[in-house]
Tab-separated table of C-alpha atoms in Angstrom:
chain	number	residue	atom	x	y	z
Y	1	MET	CA	84.665	145.034	90.713
Y	2	ALA	CA	83.037	141.681	90.148
Y	3	PHE	CA	85.439	141.024	87.275
Y	4	GLY	CA	88.406	141.834	89.534
Y	5	ASN	CA	87.182	139.493	92.258
Y	6	LYS	CA	86.729	136.720	89.703
Y	7	SER	CA	90.267	137.174	88.399
Y	8	TYR	CA	91.635	137.165	91.953
Y	9	THR	CA	89.743	133.922	92.701
Y	10	CYS	CA	91.073	132.217	89.557
Y	11	ALA	CA	94.630	133.258	90.365
Y	12	SER	CA	94.221	131.984	93.938
Y	13	ILE	CA	92.927	128.602	92.716
Y	14	HIS	CA	95.754	128.401	90.185
Y	15	ASN	CA	98.367	129.097	92.887
Y	16	THR	CA	96.779	126.494	95.187
Y	17	LEU	CA	96.898	123.883	92.425
Y	18	ARG	CA	100.552	124.700	91.732
Y	19	VAL	CA	101.392	124.286	95.425
Y	20	GLN	CA	99.563	120.953	95.528
Y	21	GLU	CA	101.394	119.765	92.412
Y	22	LYS	CA	104.725	120.770	93.957
Y	23	ILE	CA	103.890	118.852	97.130
Y	24	ILE	CA	102.861	115.756	95.162
Y	25	GLU	CA	105.978	116.028	92.993
Y	26	GLY	CA	108.128	116.303	96.121
Y	27	LEU	CA	106.473	113.256	97.713
Y	28	LEU	CA	106.991	111.224	94.537
Y	29	TRP	CA	110.630	112.274	94.399
Y	30	LEU	CA	111.053	111.377	98.074
Y	31	SER	CA	109.512	107.936	97.505
Y	32	ALA	CA	111.850	107.276	94.591
Y	33	ALA	CA	114.855	108.509	96.594
Y	34	ILE	CA	113.959	106.290	99.569
Y	35	THR	CA	113.611	103.257	97.275
Y	36	ILE	CA	117.018	103.912	95.707
Y	37	LEU	CA	118.586	104.537	99.120
Y	38	ILE	CA	117.230	101.276	100.539
Y	39	THR	CA	118.463	99.323	97.504
Y	40	VAL	CA	121.918	100.886	97.702
Y	41	SER	CA	122.041	100.213	101.452
Y	42	ILE	CA	121.198	96.534	100.960
Y	43	ILE	CA	123.865	96.188	98.270
Y	44	TRP	CA	126.392	97.995	100.475
Y	45	VAL	CA	125.756	95.698	103.462
Y	46	LEU	CA	125.995	92.570	101.314
Y	47	LEU	CA	129.078	93.801	99.485
Y	48	SER	CA	130.995	95.066	102.529
Y	49	GLU	CA	130.444	91.861	104.526
Y	50	SER	CA	131.150	89.693	101.480
Y	51	VAL	CA	134.478	91.487	100.947
Y	52	LYS	CA	135.456	90.600	104.536
Y	53	PHE	CA	134.446	86.983	103.916
Y	54	PHE	CA	136.425	86.730	100.692
Y	55	GLY	CA	139.386	88.239	102.509
Y	56	GLU	CA	139.628	84.915	104.372
Y	57	VAL	CA	138.159	82.527	101.784
Y	58	SER	CA	139.228	82.761	98.158
Y	59	ILE	CA	136.569	83.278	95.489
Y	60	LEU	CA	137.990	80.324	93.566
Y	61	ARG	CA	137.499	78.074	96.578
Y	62	PHE	CA	133.996	79.470	97.070
Y	63	LEU	CA	132.998	78.727	93.470
Y	64	THR	CA	134.724	75.383	92.916
Y	65	GLU	CA	134.606	73.385	96.155
Y	66	LYS	CA	131.907	70.718	96.153
Y	67	GLU	CA	131.077	70.751	99.863
Y	68	TRP	CA	129.436	73.374	102.064
Y	69	THR	CA	130.167	72.774	105.758
Y	70	PRO	CA	131.117	76.161	107.281
Y	71	LEU	CA	129.498	75.234	110.605
Y	72	PHE	CA	131.473	71.993	110.992
Y	73	ALA	CA	134.946	71.452	112.438
Y	74	ASP	CA	136.215	70.537	108.949
Y	75	LYS	CA	135.091	73.693	107.166
Y	76	LYS	CA	134.305	73.643	103.462
Y	77	PHE	CA	133.114	76.764	101.664
Y	78	GLY	CA	131.934	75.556	98.256
Y	79	ILE	CA	128.646	77.246	97.329
Y	80	LEU	CA	127.826	74.670	94.626
Y	81	PRO	CA	125.658	72.393	96.858
Y	82	LEU	CA	123.446	75.341	97.843
Y	83	VAL	CA	123.222	76.527	94.227
Y	84	ALA	CA	122.357	72.995	93.089
Y	85	GLY	CA	119.605	72.722	95.715
Y	86	THR	CA	118.207	76.120	94.770
Y	87	PHE	CA	118.052	75.371	91.062
Y	88	LEU	CA	116.747	71.830	91.601
Y	89	THR	CA	113.676	73.051	93.500
Y	90	THR	CA	113.266	75.926	91.028
Y	91	ALA	CA	113.385	73.559	88.028
Y	92	ILE	CA	110.723	71.321	89.595
Y	93	ALA	CA	108.567	74.362	90.351
Y	94	ILE	CA	108.781	75.660	86.772
Y	95	ALA	CA	108.079	72.166	85.389
Y	96	VAL	CA	104.838	72.208	87.407
Y	97	ALA	CA	103.823	75.853	86.995
Y	98	LEU	CA	104.610	76.479	83.303
Y	99	PRO	CA	102.296	73.945	81.624
Y	100	ILE	CA	99.474	74.525	84.120
Y	101	GLY	CA	99.814	78.306	84.133
Y	102	LEU	CA	100.058	78.555	80.343
Y	103	THR	CA	97.081	76.231	79.878
Y	104	ILE	CA	95.010	78.362	82.251
Y	105	ALA	CA	96.061	81.526	80.405
Y	106	ILE	CA	95.069	80.069	77.022
Y	107	TYR	CA	91.750	78.790	78.357
Y	108	LEU	CA	90.828	82.102	79.965
Y	109	ASN	CA	91.747	84.047	76.833
Y	110	GLU	CA	90.446	81.779	74.083
Y	111	TYR	CA	87.737	79.564	75.546
Y	112	ALA	CA	86.276	80.977	78.768
Y	113	HIS	CA	83.172	83.154	78.814
Y	114	ALA	CA	83.880	86.773	79.789
Y	115	ARG	CA	81.785	86.503	82.963
Y	116	PHE	CA	83.550	83.276	83.979
Y	117	LYS	CA	86.933	84.898	83.316
Y	118	THR	CA	86.185	87.906	85.526
Y	119	PHE	CA	85.203	85.504	88.308
Y	120	VAL	CA	88.008	82.929	88.015
Y	121	LYS	CA	91.025	85.159	87.399
Y	122	PRO	CA	90.867	87.037	90.735
Y	123	LEU	CA	90.039	83.755	92.488
Y	124	LEU	CA	93.127	82.151	90.972
Y	125	GLU	CA	95.319	85.022	92.128
Y	126	VAL	CA	94.244	84.334	95.717
Y	127	LEU	CA	96.858	81.549	95.617
Y	128	ALA	CA	99.517	84.258	95.575
Y	129	THR	CA	98.198	85.728	98.838
Y	130	ILE	CA	98.512	82.532	100.888
Y	131	PRO	CA	101.475	82.785	103.323
Y	132	THR	CA	104.387	80.668	102.160
Y	133	VAL	CA	104.716	79.085	105.605
Y	134	VAL	CA	101.266	77.527	104.981
Y	135	TYR	CA	102.531	76.173	101.661
Y	136	GLY	CA	105.555	74.769	103.480
Y	137	PHE	CA	103.520	72.839	106.034
Y	138	PHE	CA	101.183	71.677	103.256
Y	139	ALA	CA	104.199	70.264	101.399
Y	140	LEU	CA	105.540	68.568	104.537
Y	141	THR	CA	102.313	67.137	105.957
Y	142	VAL	CA	100.200	66.470	102.849
Y	143	VAL	CA	102.257	66.307	99.652
Y	144	THR	CA	105.229	64.346	101.043
Y	145	PRO	CA	103.115	61.554	102.649
Y	146	PHE	CA	101.060	61.327	99.458
Y	147	LEU	CA	104.181	60.972	97.299
Y	148	GLN	CA	105.683	58.439	99.726
Y	149	SER	CA	102.660	56.208	99.158
Y	150	PHE	CA	103.921	55.399	95.643
Y	151	ILE	CA	107.580	56.517	95.785
Y	152	PRO	CA	109.079	54.276	98.491
Y	153	GLY	CA	112.539	55.845	98.438
Y	154	LEU	CA	111.283	59.376	99.070
Y	155	ALA	CA	112.779	60.935	102.207
Y	156	GLY	CA	110.709	62.856	104.750
Y	157	PHE	CA	112.452	66.056	103.669
Y	158	ASN	CA	112.999	66.238	99.921
Y	159	ALA	CA	113.277	68.592	96.965
Y	160	LEU	CA	110.389	67.030	95.042
Y	161	SER	CA	107.481	67.961	97.314
Y	162	ALA	CA	108.977	71.398	98.017
Y	163	GLY	CA	109.369	72.045	94.288
Y	164	ILE	CA	105.835	70.868	93.467
Y	165	VAL	CA	104.238	73.115	96.084
Y	166	MET	CA	106.461	76.010	95.038
Y	167	GLY	CA	105.185	75.449	91.497
Y	168	ILE	CA	101.595	75.664	92.751
Y	169	MET	CA	102.477	78.945	94.456
Y	170	ILE	CA	103.832	80.587	91.284
Y	171	ILE	CA	101.043	79.380	88.962
Y	172	PRO	CA	99.112	82.677	89.362
Y	173	MET	CA	102.190	84.669	88.320
Y	174	ILE	CA	102.631	82.735	85.076
Y	175	SER	CA	98.922	82.444	84.274
Y	176	SER	CA	98.117	86.102	84.953
Y	177	LEU	CA	101.102	87.597	83.118
Y	178	SER	CA	100.765	85.145	80.216
Y	179	GLU	CA	97.064	85.888	79.899
Y	180	ASP	CA	97.832	89.606	79.785
Y	181	ALA	CA	100.453	88.974	77.087
Y	182	ILE	CA	98.028	86.919	74.987
Y	183	SER	CA	95.303	89.543	75.424
Y	184	ALA	CA	97.689	92.198	74.087
Y	185	VAL	CA	98.066	90.372	70.746
Y	186	PRO	CA	96.194	92.307	67.998
Y	187	ARG	CA	92.741	90.911	67.364
Y	188	SER	CA	93.428	90.998	63.623
Y	189	LEU	CA	95.830	88.053	63.967
Y	190	ARG	CA	93.134	85.902	65.545
Y	191	GLU	CA	90.581	86.907	62.909
Y	192	ALA	CA	93.086	86.229	60.107
Y	193	ALA	CA	93.714	82.728	61.503
Y	194	TYR	CA	89.985	82.022	61.644
Y	195	GLY	CA	89.648	83.392	58.125
Y	196	MET	CA	92.247	80.842	56.947
Y	197	GLY	CA	90.136	78.044	58.407
Y	198	SER	CA	92.099	77.439	61.600
Y	199	THR	CA	90.334	75.891	64.561
Y	200	ARG	CA	90.298	77.569	67.950
Y	201	LEU	CA	93.006	75.194	69.192
Y	202	GLN	CA	95.195	75.824	66.139
Y	203	THR	CA	94.728	79.572	66.530
Y	204	ALA	CA	95.625	79.470	70.212
Y	205	PHE	CA	98.833	77.453	69.882
Y	206	GLY	CA	99.808	78.339	66.327
Y	207	VAL	CA	99.134	82.084	66.343
Y	208	MET	CA	98.376	83.599	69.741
Y	209	VAL	CA	101.036	81.869	71.847
Y	210	PRO	CA	103.894	82.508	69.354
Y	211	ALA	CA	102.814	86.145	69.011
Y	212	ALA	CA	102.814	86.541	72.803
Y	213	SER	CA	105.961	84.467	73.316
Y	214	SER	CA	108.103	87.325	74.622
Y	215	GLY	CA	105.514	88.266	77.260
Y	216	ILE	CA	105.124	84.623	78.244
Y	217	LEU	CA	108.902	84.278	78.482
Y	218	VAL	CA	109.058	87.332	80.749
Y	219	SER	CA	106.437	85.775	83.029
Y	220	VAL	CA	108.472	82.568	83.232
Y	221	ILE	CA	111.685	84.444	84.050
Y	222	LEU	CA	109.937	86.449	86.777
Y	223	ALA	CA	108.475	83.213	88.150
Y	224	ILE	CA	111.954	81.668	88.192
Y	225	SER	CA	113.245	84.713	90.053
Y	226	ARG	CA	110.410	84.332	92.578
Y	227	ALA	CA	111.146	80.634	93.043
Y	228	VAL	CA	114.893	81.195	93.460
Y	229	GLY	CA	114.230	83.608	96.313
Y	230	GLU	CA	111.590	81.480	98.067
Y	231	THR	CA	112.442	80.694	101.688
Y	232	MET	CA	109.783	79.124	103.896
Y	233	ILE	CA	108.606	76.302	101.621
Y	234	VAL	CA	112.105	74.928	101.106
Y	235	ALA	CA	113.134	75.622	104.711
Y	236	ILE	CA	110.215	73.533	106.016
Y	237	ALA	CA	109.884	70.791	103.397
Y	238	ALA	CA	113.252	70.356	101.638
Y	239	GLY	CA	115.566	69.887	104.635
Y	240	GLN	CA	118.895	71.362	105.676
Y	241	GLN	CA	121.447	69.025	104.130
Y	242	PRO	CA	123.607	70.761	101.517
Y	243	ARG	CA	124.569	68.259	98.866
Y	244	LEU	CA	125.641	68.490	95.260
Y	245	THR	CA	122.939	66.360	93.655
Y	246	LEU	CA	120.139	66.433	91.116
Y	247	ASN	CA	118.194	63.693	92.936
Y	248	PRO	CA	114.842	65.217	93.987
Y	249	LEU	CA	114.066	62.364	96.405
Y	250	VAL	CA	116.649	63.296	99.053
Y	251	PRO	CA	116.973	66.225	101.483
Y	252	ILE	CA	118.768	69.267	100.116
Y	253	GLU	CA	119.458	72.823	101.232
Y	254	THR	CA	118.939	76.021	99.282
Y	255	ILE	CA	120.697	79.361	99.642
Y	256	THR	CA	117.717	80.931	101.408
Y	257	THR	CA	117.358	78.004	103.809
Y	258	TYR	CA	120.992	78.299	104.838
Y	259	ILE	CA	120.598	82.036	105.482
Y	260	VAL	CA	117.609	81.312	107.758
Y	261	GLN	CA	119.494	78.508	109.502
Y	262	VAL	CA	122.458	80.716	110.415
Y	263	SER	CA	120.405	83.819	111.187
Y	264	LEU	CA	118.311	81.949	113.757
Y	265	GLY	CA	121.184	79.874	115.156
Y	266	ASP	CA	123.945	80.415	117.700
Y	267	VAL	CA	126.645	81.529	115.279
Y	268	PRO	CA	128.586	84.494	116.779
Y	269	HIS	CA	128.096	87.797	114.942
Y	270	GLY	CA	131.171	88.955	113.073
Y	271	SER	CA	132.652	85.464	112.781
Y	272	LEU	CA	133.677	83.858	109.506
Y	273	GLU	CA	130.777	81.433	109.799
Y	274	TYR	CA	128.329	84.323	110.207
Y	275	ARG	CA	129.730	86.155	107.187
Y	276	THR	CA	128.928	83.153	105.003
Y	277	ILE	CA	125.286	84.306	104.920
Y	278	PHE	CA	126.364	87.557	103.255
Y	279	ALA	CA	128.386	85.702	100.636
Y	280	ALA	CA	125.417	83.401	100.029
Y	281	GLY	CA	123.074	86.410	99.974
Y	282	MET	CA	125.260	88.186	97.421
Y	283	THR	CA	125.169	85.067	95.240
Y	284	LEU	CA	121.377	84.988	95.478
Y	285	PHE	CA	121.179	88.717	94.743
Y	286	LEU	CA	123.283	88.321	91.600
Y	287	PHE	CA	121.070	85.495	90.328
Y	288	THR	CA	117.832	87.444	90.839
Y	289	PHE	CA	119.411	90.645	89.506
Y	290	LEU	CA	120.441	88.903	86.290
Y	291	LEU	CA	117.034	87.262	85.876
Y	292	ASN	CA	115.139	90.517	86.417
Y	293	ASN	CA	117.376	92.383	83.973
Y	294	LEU	CA	116.972	89.591	81.428
Y	295	SER	CA	113.179	89.917	81.638
Y	296	PHE	CA	113.461	93.712	81.312
Y	297	TRP	CA	115.703	93.337	78.235
Y	298	ILE	CA	113.309	90.880	76.587
Y	299	LYS	CA	110.328	93.145	77.261
Y	300	LYS	CA	112.223	96.161	75.868
Y	301	LYS	CA	113.227	94.277	72.724
Y	302	TYR	CA	109.620	93.192	72.226
Y	303	GLN	CA	108.374	96.769	72.577
Y	304	GLU	CA	110.999	98.080	70.127
Y	305	LYS	CA	110.002	95.392	67.637
Y	306	TYR	CA	106.346	96.416	67.573
Y	307	ASP	CA	106.679	100.204	68.100
C-alpha cells in the first residue's frame, strides 16, 4: 500500500512538472511571437507609408537631390543632407569612443587588479543608464561653451559637441564588449607571448587585441548602430538645419532629429510632408538593419573559425 502511494505521488509530481514545462514553453513561444509581430508591424507601417510617399516623389530624386526642404514652399526631397548629418555625428562619436573604450578594455583586462576591475566595470556602465536628454543638455550648456573658448568659429548648435558627447555615451558599449572579447582569448596565447619575452604592452597590442579583433569589431559596429539611431543629443545640441556638409562646426540635422521635428510640429497627418518621416525612418531602419546583420555575420564567421 505504501509502495502504491509512493508511485502515485511520483506520477503526480511528474505530471505537475510536465504541466509547468508546457506553460513555460507556451509563455516563451508567446514572447517570441509578440516580438516578431511587433517587428513585422513596424516594418509594415514604415513600408506602407513609404510606398505612398514614393508614389509622389521618385526614389531617384530622394537619393540624389542635395537639398532637404519638404516643409518649405520650394520643396526639395533629397535625403543626402540628413544622411550626411547622421554620419558626421556618428563618425565624431566613434573617433572619441573607440580609442578611449579600447584603452579601457585593455587596461581592465591586462593591467587592472581583479578587485579594481569588479568595482570599475559596473561603475563605467552607469554611463549607459544616464538619460540621453541629460547628455544633450550637457553638450549644449557645457561642452559647446567650452569648445567655443578656443574654437571661435563654432556655432551655438554644431555637430562637434553633439558627436563628442555621443561618443562619451557609447564608451561603455565598446569598452564592455571589447573587454569581454579580450577575456575570451585563450590564456595559452598570453602565456606563449610572455614565454617569448614579450612585455605586457607588446602582449596586449600584439597578441590579445589581434586575437579578439572580430569581437572588438562587432562592438564598434553595434556602437555605430547605436549612434546612428541616437535622437535627443543631436536634437538638442546639433541643430535643425539640414545641409550637405562635413564641417563639424556648423549646425546640421540628422534623420532622427527631423523625425522628431515633424512629429511634434503642425504638419497635417496624411500629407506628403508628414509622410517624409516614414521615408526617413525607412532609410534609418535600413542602415541599422545592415549594421546589425554585419555584426552578426562577423560574429558567426569568428565562431566558425574557432569551432
